[in-house]
C-alpha positions as a LaTeX table, in Angstrom:
\begin{tabular}{lrrr}
\hline
Residue & $x$ (\AA) & $y$ (\AA) & $z$ (\AA) \\
\hline
Unk1 & $-1.10$ & $-10.63$ & 154.78 \\
Unk2 & $-0.81$ & $-13.08$ & 151.90 \\
Unk3 & $-4.31$ & $-12.14$ & 150.74 \\
Unk4 & $-3.43$ & $-8.42$ & 150.75 \\
Unk5 & $-0.28$ & $-9.11$ & 148.74 \\
Unk6 & $-2.25$ & $-11.03$ & 146.13 \\
Unk7 & $-4.77$ & $-8.20$ & 145.85 \\
Unk8 & $-1.97$ & $-5.64$ & 145.37 \\
Unk9 & $-0.33$ & $-7.79$ & 142.70 \\
Unk10 & $-3.67$ & $-8.21$ & 140.94 \\
Unk11 & $-4.22$ & $-4.44$ & 140.95 \\
Unk12 & $-0.73$ & $-3.84$ & 139.55 \\
Unk13 & $-1.33$ & $-6.39$ & 136.82 \\
Unk14 & $-4.69$ & $-4.87$ & 135.94 \\
Unk15 & $-3.17$ & $-1.38$ & 135.78 \\
Unk16 & $-0.41$ & $-2.67$ & 133.54 \\
Unk17 & $-2.92$ & $-4.24$ & 131.19 \\
Unk18 & $-4.94$ & $-1.04$ & 131.01 \\
Unk19 & $-1.96$ & 1.26 & 130.42 \\
Unk20 & $-0.76$ & 0.28 & 126.95 \\
Unk21 & 1.63 & 2.61 & 125.13 \\
Unk22 & 2.18 & 2.24 & 121.41 \\
Unk23 & 5.35 & 3.83 & 120.00 \\
Unk24 & 5.21 & 4.64 & 116.28 \\
Unk25 & 8.07 & 6.38 & 114.46 \\
Unk26 & 9.00 & 7.32 & 110.92 \\
Unk27 & 7.43 & 8.90 & 107.86 \\
Unk28 & 6.08 & 12.45 & 107.96 \\
Unk29 & 3.76 & 11.59 & 105.06 \\
Unk30 & 2.00 & 9.10 & 107.33 \\
Unk31 & 2.84 & 10.53 & 110.73 \\
Unk32 & 1.82 & 14.16 & 110.42 \\
Unk33 & $-1.86$ & 13.59 & 109.56 \\
Unk34 & $-2.94$ & 10.02 & 108.93 \\
Unk35 & $-1.54$ & 8.10 & 111.89 \\
Unk36 & $-2.46$ & 10.75 & 114.51 \\
Unk37 & $-6.02$ & 10.73 & 113.15 \\
Unk38 & $-6.12$ & 6.94 & 113.27 \\
Unk39 & $-4.69$ & 7.02 & 116.79 \\
Unk40 & $-7.37$ & 9.40 & 118.06 \\
Unk41 & $-10.13$ & 7.19 & 116.69 \\
Unk42 & $-8.44$ & 4.09 & 118.07 \\
Unk43 & $-8.10$ & 5.64 & 121.54 \\
Unk44 & $-11.80$ & 6.49 & 121.51 \\
Unk45 & $-12.52$ & 2.78 & 121.15 \\
Unk46 & $-9.73$ & 1.43 & 123.40 \\
Unk47 & $-9.49$ & 3.17 & 126.76 \\
Unk48 & $-6.10$ & 3.09 & 128.43 \\
Unk49 & $-4.07$ & 3.09 & 125.22 \\
Unk50 & $-1.64$ & 5.94 & 124.65 \\
Unk51 & 0.51 & 6.78 & 121.65 \\
Unk52 & 3.97 & 8.22 & 121.11 \\
Unk53 & 4.20 & 9.30 & 117.46 \\
Unk54 & 7.42 & 10.75 & 116.02 \\
Unk55 & 7.24 & 11.73 & 112.34 \\
Unk56 & 10.84 & 12.49 & 111.43 \\
Unk57 & 11.25 & 10.59 & 108.17 \\
Unk58 & 10.97 & 7.04 & 106.86 \\
Unk59 & 14.62 & 6.28 & 107.58 \\
Unk60 & 14.03 & 6.89 & 111.28 \\
Unk61 & 11.04 & 4.54 & 111.29 \\
Unk62 & 12.97 & 1.68 & 109.74 \\
Unk63 & 15.87 & 2.30 & 112.12 \\
Unk64 & 13.47 & 2.26 & 115.09 \\
Unk65 & 12.28 & $-1.24$ & 114.20 \\
Unk66 & 15.87 & $-2.40$ & 113.79 \\
Unk67 & 16.82 & $-0.90$ & 117.17 \\
Unk68 & 13.64 & $-2.02$ & 118.92 \\
Unk69 & 12.64 & 1.52 & 119.93 \\
Unk70 & 9.20 & 1.39 & 118.28 \\
Unk71 & 6.55 & $-1.24$ & 117.67 \\
Unk72 & 5.60 & 0.25 & 114.29 \\
Unk73 & 7.83 & 2.04 & 111.81 \\
Unk74 & 6.07 & 4.29 & 109.29 \\
Unk75 & 7.64 & 4.48 & 105.85 \\
Unk76 & 6.66 & 6.03 & 102.54 \\
Unk77 & 9.29 & 3.90 & 100.78 \\
Unk78 & 10.41 & 0.29 & 100.84 \\
Unk79 & 13.28 & $-0.60$ & 103.13 \\
Unk80 & 16.61 & $-0.68$ & 101.31 \\
Unk81 & 18.63 & $-3.91$ & 101.02 \\
Unk82 & 21.24 & $-2.44$ & 103.37 \\
Unk83 & 18.54 & $-1.70$ & 105.94 \\
Unk84 & 17.13 & $-5.21$ & 105.62 \\
Unk85 & 20.62 & $-6.66$ & 106.12 \\
Unk86 & 21.29 & $-4.45$ & 109.15 \\
Unk87 & 18.00 & $-5.57$ & 110.69 \\
Unk88 & 18.69 & $-9.22$ & 109.96 \\
Unk89 & 22.11 & $-8.94$ & 111.62 \\
Unk90 & 20.29 & $-7.95$ & 114.82 \\
Unk91 & 17.79 & $-10.77$ & 114.54 \\
Unk92 & 15.04 & $-8.46$ & 113.29 \\
Unk93 & 12.74 & $-9.52$ & 110.45 \\
Unk94 & 11.46 & $-6.47$ & 108.59 \\
Unk95 & 7.81 & $-7.07$ & 107.69 \\
Unk96 & 6.17 & $-4.45$ & 105.45 \\
Unk97 & 2.41 & $-3.91$ & 105.42 \\
Unk98 & 0.93 & $-1.60$ & 102.79 \\
Unk99 & $-1.50$ & 0.72 & 104.58 \\
Unk100 & $-2.34$ & 3.34 & 101.91 \\
Unk101 & $-1.37$ & 4.52 & 98.46 \\
Unk102 & $-0.07$ & 7.99 & 97.76 \\
Unk103 & 0.99 & 10.21 & 94.91 \\
Unk104 & 3.78 & 12.75 & 95.13 \\
Unk105 & 2.22 & 15.98 & 93.88 \\
Unk106 & 4.41 & 18.65 & 92.29 \\
Unk107 & 3.25 & 21.95 & 93.79 \\
Unk108 & 3.85 & 25.50 & 92.60 \\
Unk109 & 2.83 & 28.89 & 93.92 \\
Unk110 & $-0.84$ & 29.54 & 93.17 \\
Unk111 & 0.03 & 32.62 & 91.11 \\
Unk112 & 2.43 & 30.80 & 88.81 \\
Unk113 & 1.03 & 30.85 & 85.24 \\
Unk114 & 2.48 & 27.39 & 84.50 \\
Unk115 & $-0.14$ & 24.64 & 84.75 \\
Unk116 & 1.52 & 21.53 & 83.32 \\
Unk117 & 5.01 & 20.07 & 83.15 \\
Unk118 & 6.49 & 17.12 & 81.31 \\
Unk119 & 8.31 & 14.39 & 83.20 \\
Unk120 & 11.52 & 15.54 & 81.56 \\
Unk121 & 10.95 & 19.13 & 82.72 \\
Unk122 & 10.32 & 17.97 & 86.30 \\
Unk123 & 13.58 & 16.01 & 86.25 \\
Unk124 & 15.49 & 18.97 & 84.81 \\
Unk125 & 14.03 & 21.47 & 87.29 \\
Unk126 & 14.76 & 19.44 & 90.40 \\
Unk127 & 18.20 & 18.39 & 89.16 \\
Unk128 & 19.09 & 22.01 & 88.40 \\
Unk129 & 19.31 & 21.84 & 84.60 \\
Unk130 & 16.41 & 24.28 & 84.21 \\
Unk131 & 16.81 & 27.27 & 86.52 \\
Unk132 & 14.37 & 29.87 & 85.14 \\
Unk133 & 10.59 & 29.64 & 84.84 \\
Unk134 & 10.71 & 31.14 & 81.33 \\
Unk135 & 12.23 & 27.86 & 80.09 \\
Unk136 & 8.95 & 26.03 & 80.84 \\
Unk137 & 6.50 & 28.71 & 79.72 \\
Unk138 & 6.41 & 30.77 & 82.91 \\
Unk139 & 7.29 & 34.35 & 83.72 \\
Unk140 & 11.03 & 35.06 & 83.81 \\
Unk141 & 12.52 & 34.45 & 87.24 \\
Unk142 & 14.84 & 32.06 & 89.03 \\
Unk143 & 13.22 & 28.81 & 90.20 \\
Unk144 & 13.31 & 28.13 & 93.97 \\
Unk145 & 13.32 & 24.40 & 94.71 \\
Unk146 & 12.06 & 22.90 & 97.97 \\
Unk147 & 12.65 & 19.25 & 98.81 \\
Unk148 & 12.40 & 17.00 & 101.84 \\
Unk149 & 15.47 & 16.15 & 103.92 \\
Unk150 & 17.59 & 13.05 & 103.35 \\
Unk151 & 15.84 & 11.02 & 106.11 \\
Unk152 & 12.58 & 11.28 & 104.16 \\
Unk153 & 11.15 & 8.43 & 102.12 \\
Unk154 & 9.57 & 11.00 & 99.83 \\
Unk155 & 13.03 & 12.49 & 99.20 \\
Unk156 & 14.23 & 9.06 & 98.04 \\
Unk157 & 11.07 & 8.09 & 96.16 \\
Unk158 & 10.96 & 11.33 & 94.20 \\
Unk159 & 14.57 & 10.80 & 93.11 \\
Unk160 & 13.64 & 7.31 & 91.91 \\
Unk161 & 10.30 & 8.15 & 90.32 \\
Unk162 & 10.93 & 11.61 & 88.87 \\
Unk163 & 14.66 & 12.17 & 88.60 \\
Unk164 & 16.12 & 8.90 & 87.31 \\
Unk165 & 18.02 & 8.70 & 90.62 \\
Unk166 & 19.88 & 11.95 & 89.89 \\
Unk167 & 20.97 & 14.27 & 92.68 \\
Unk168 & 18.92 & 17.30 & 93.58 \\
Unk169 & 20.13 & 20.74 & 92.52 \\
Unk170 & 22.68 & 22.18 & 94.90 \\
Unk171 & 20.45 & 25.23 & 95.35 \\
Unk172 & 17.49 & 23.17 & 96.58 \\
Unk173 & 16.29 & 23.85 & 100.11 \\
Unk174 & 15.59 & 20.88 & 102.36 \\
Unk175 & 12.45 & 20.96 & 104.52 \\
Unk176 & 11.49 & 18.79 & 107.50 \\
Unk177 & 8.02 & 17.83 & 106.25 \\
Unk178 & 5.27 & 18.11 & 103.65 \\
Unk179 & 3.61 & 20.99 & 105.47 \\
Unk180 & 6.84 & 22.99 & 105.51 \\
Unk181 & 7.35 & 22.56 & 101.76 \\
Unk182 & 3.80 & 23.66 & 101.01 \\
Unk183 & 4.13 & 26.67 & 103.32 \\
Unk184 & 7.34 & 27.82 & 101.63 \\
Unk185 & 5.98 & 27.39 & 98.10 \\
Unk186 & 2.82 & 29.31 & 99.10 \\
Unk187 & 4.99 & 32.24 & 100.22 \\
Unk188 & 7.35 & 32.22 & 97.25 \\
Unk189 & 6.02 & 33.14 & 93.77 \\
Unk190 & 9.02 & 31.34 & 92.24 \\
Unk191 & 8.73 & 28.25 & 94.43 \\
Unk192 & 8.28 & 24.62 & 93.44 \\
Unk193 & 8.27 & 21.52 & 95.61 \\
Unk194 & 6.46 & 18.26 & 96.19 \\
Unk195 & 4.19 & 16.75 & 98.80 \\
Unk196 & 1.87 & 13.84 & 99.51 \\
Unk197 & $-1.77$ & 13.88 & 98.40 \\
Unk198 & $-2.98$ & 14.84 & 101.88 \\
Unk199 & $-1.16$ & 18.18 & 101.68 \\
Unk200 & $-1.63$ & 19.33 & 98.08 \\
Unk201 & $-4.84$ & 21.34 & 98.53 \\
Unk202 & $-3.52$ & 23.89 & 101.00 \\
Unk203 & $-4.07$ & 27.62 & 100.31 \\
Unk204 & $-1.44$ & 29.37 & 98.24 \\
Unk205 & $-0.33$ & 26.44 & 96.10 \\
Unk206 & $-1.54$ & 24.61 & 93.02 \\
Unk207 & $-0.70$ & 21.19 & 91.65 \\
Unk208 & 1.07 & 20.86 & 88.31 \\
Unk209 & $-0.38$ & 18.27 & 85.97 \\
Unk210 & 2.31 & 15.94 & 84.70 \\
Unk211 & 1.89 & 15.56 & 80.95 \\
Unk212 & $-1.79$ & 16.30 & 81.43 \\
Unk213 & $-2.39$ & 14.04 & 84.42 \\
Unk214 & $-3.17$ & 15.24 & 87.93 \\
Unk215 & $-2.71$ & 13.06 & 91.02 \\
Unk216 & $-6.01$ & 11.58 & 92.23 \\
Unk217 & $-7.41$ & 8.37 & 93.66 \\
Unk218 & $-8.09$ & 7.06 & 90.16 \\
Unk219 & $-4.74$ & 8.03 & 88.60 \\
Unk220 & $-2.77$ & 6.75 & 91.59 \\
Unk221 & $-4.50$ & 3.35 & 91.65 \\
Unk222 & $-4.19$ & 2.97 & 87.87 \\
Unk223 & $-0.57$ & 4.22 & 88.04 \\
Unk224 & $-1.43$ & 6.66 & 85.25 \\
Unk225 & 0.06 & 9.30 & 87.50 \\
Unk226 & 3.82 & 8.72 & 87.26 \\
Unk227 & 4.71 & 9.51 & 90.87 \\
Unk228 & 2.38 & 7.03 & 92.60 \\
Unk229 & 3.60 & 4.76 & 95.40 \\
Unk230 & 2.52 & 2.58 & 98.33 \\
Unk231 & 3.15 & 3.54 & 101.95 \\
Unk232 & 3.97 & 1.09 & 104.74 \\
Unk233 & 4.00 & 0.09 & 108.35 \\
Unk234 & 7.13 & $-1.92$ & 109.21 \\
Unk235 & 7.17 & $-4.32$ & 112.15 \\
Unk236 & 9.57 & $-6.91$ & 113.50 \\
Unk237 & 7.88 & $-9.96$ & 112.02 \\
Unk238 & 4.16 & $-10.31$ & 112.54 \\
Unk239 & 2.96 & $-7.54$ & 114.87 \\
Unk240 & 1.75 & $-8.62$ & 118.29 \\
Unk241 & $-0.35$ & $-7.17$ & 121.09 \\
Unk242 & $-1.57$ & $-3.60$ & 120.74 \\
Unk243 & 0.56 & $-3.07$ & 117.62 \\
Unk244 & $-1.26$ & $-5.92$ & 115.87 \\
Unk245 & $-4.62$ & $-4.46$ & 116.87 \\
Unk246 & $-3.64$ & $-1.02$ & 115.55 \\
Unk247 & $-2.40$ & $-2.45$ & 112.24 \\
Unk248 & $-5.69$ & $-4.34$ & 111.91 \\
Unk249 & $-7.62$ & $-1.16$ & 112.68 \\
Unk250 & $-5.68$ & 0.76 & 110.02 \\
Unk251 & $-6.54$ & $-1.92$ & 107.45 \\
Unk252 & $-10.20$ & $-2.16$ & 108.50 \\
Unk253 & $-13.04$ & $-0.42$ & 106.70 \\
Unk254 & $-13.09$ & 2.25 & 109.42 \\
Unk255 & $-9.35$ & 2.82 & 109.17 \\
Unk256 & $-9.38$ & 2.98 & 105.38 \\
Unk257 & $-12.26$ & 5.46 & 105.53 \\
Unk258 & $-9.90$ & 7.71 & 107.51 \\
Unk259 & $-7.22$ & 7.16 & 104.85 \\
Unk260 & $-9.66$ & 8.48 & 102.26 \\
Unk261 & $-10.84$ & 11.34 & 104.47 \\
Unk262 & $-7.39$ & 12.81 & 104.98 \\
Unk263 & $-6.73$ & 12.67 & 101.23 \\
Unk264 & $-4.72$ & 9.50 & 100.64 \\
Unk265 & $-5.84$ & 6.47 & 98.64 \\
Unk266 & $-7.26$ & 3.39 & 100.42 \\
Unk267 & $-5.76$ & 0.01 & 99.62 \\
Unk268 & $-9.11$ & $-1.30$ & 98.37 \\
\hline
\end{tabular}
């Protein structure tokens, strides 16, 4: 009887070791394309590992690490001092790991005659000072602005990088993700929005050059493109177990090749 019990316990332990679930929450910029692609490749090499990926905005990823509801929090922005303090109060040490670089592309409808904007014009458009395309060399017509929602790291980063921390125009329409912004701009001849590099080449939109510079691997790494930024995984201290292995895979040559393939910029 004792021998049977030991065998059963050994089988349970073996099953537990095989069935690893990795919960990853946060940024849509990372979580809609890059991390699912990384996860599929990782699963092909590690049988028995499953993933739960929720891409609902960087704020939710940072909160998930603070609350202990995810092993990895995806974020397209750095954690705020208030978030770091809230985590520390719960005994959580927020550790950021840069996993890719990105540029926030300003996208317009493909039929818009405007091709380039100044940084000042971008600020004025998204803040609501400029409301008609004729003011920036386009055909007369009211400008329709699409932004991310307030949980998004891109929403915050664009305010910091492009708008001098000003508020968005009251008429701006908040979208859940990069793909939604691109889809709306593609349908609306008067539309303008922004998205990560991995989403800027979709049909129906074109990328505005900013004072003559387009977002690319070279301009993002050199920071010649003004809306360049790093993206992060957050963990509670040094990652452990399967989370550590997945972070290592993301940073490996194979993982960074996937970063490049989906359109973002590898860290090296």
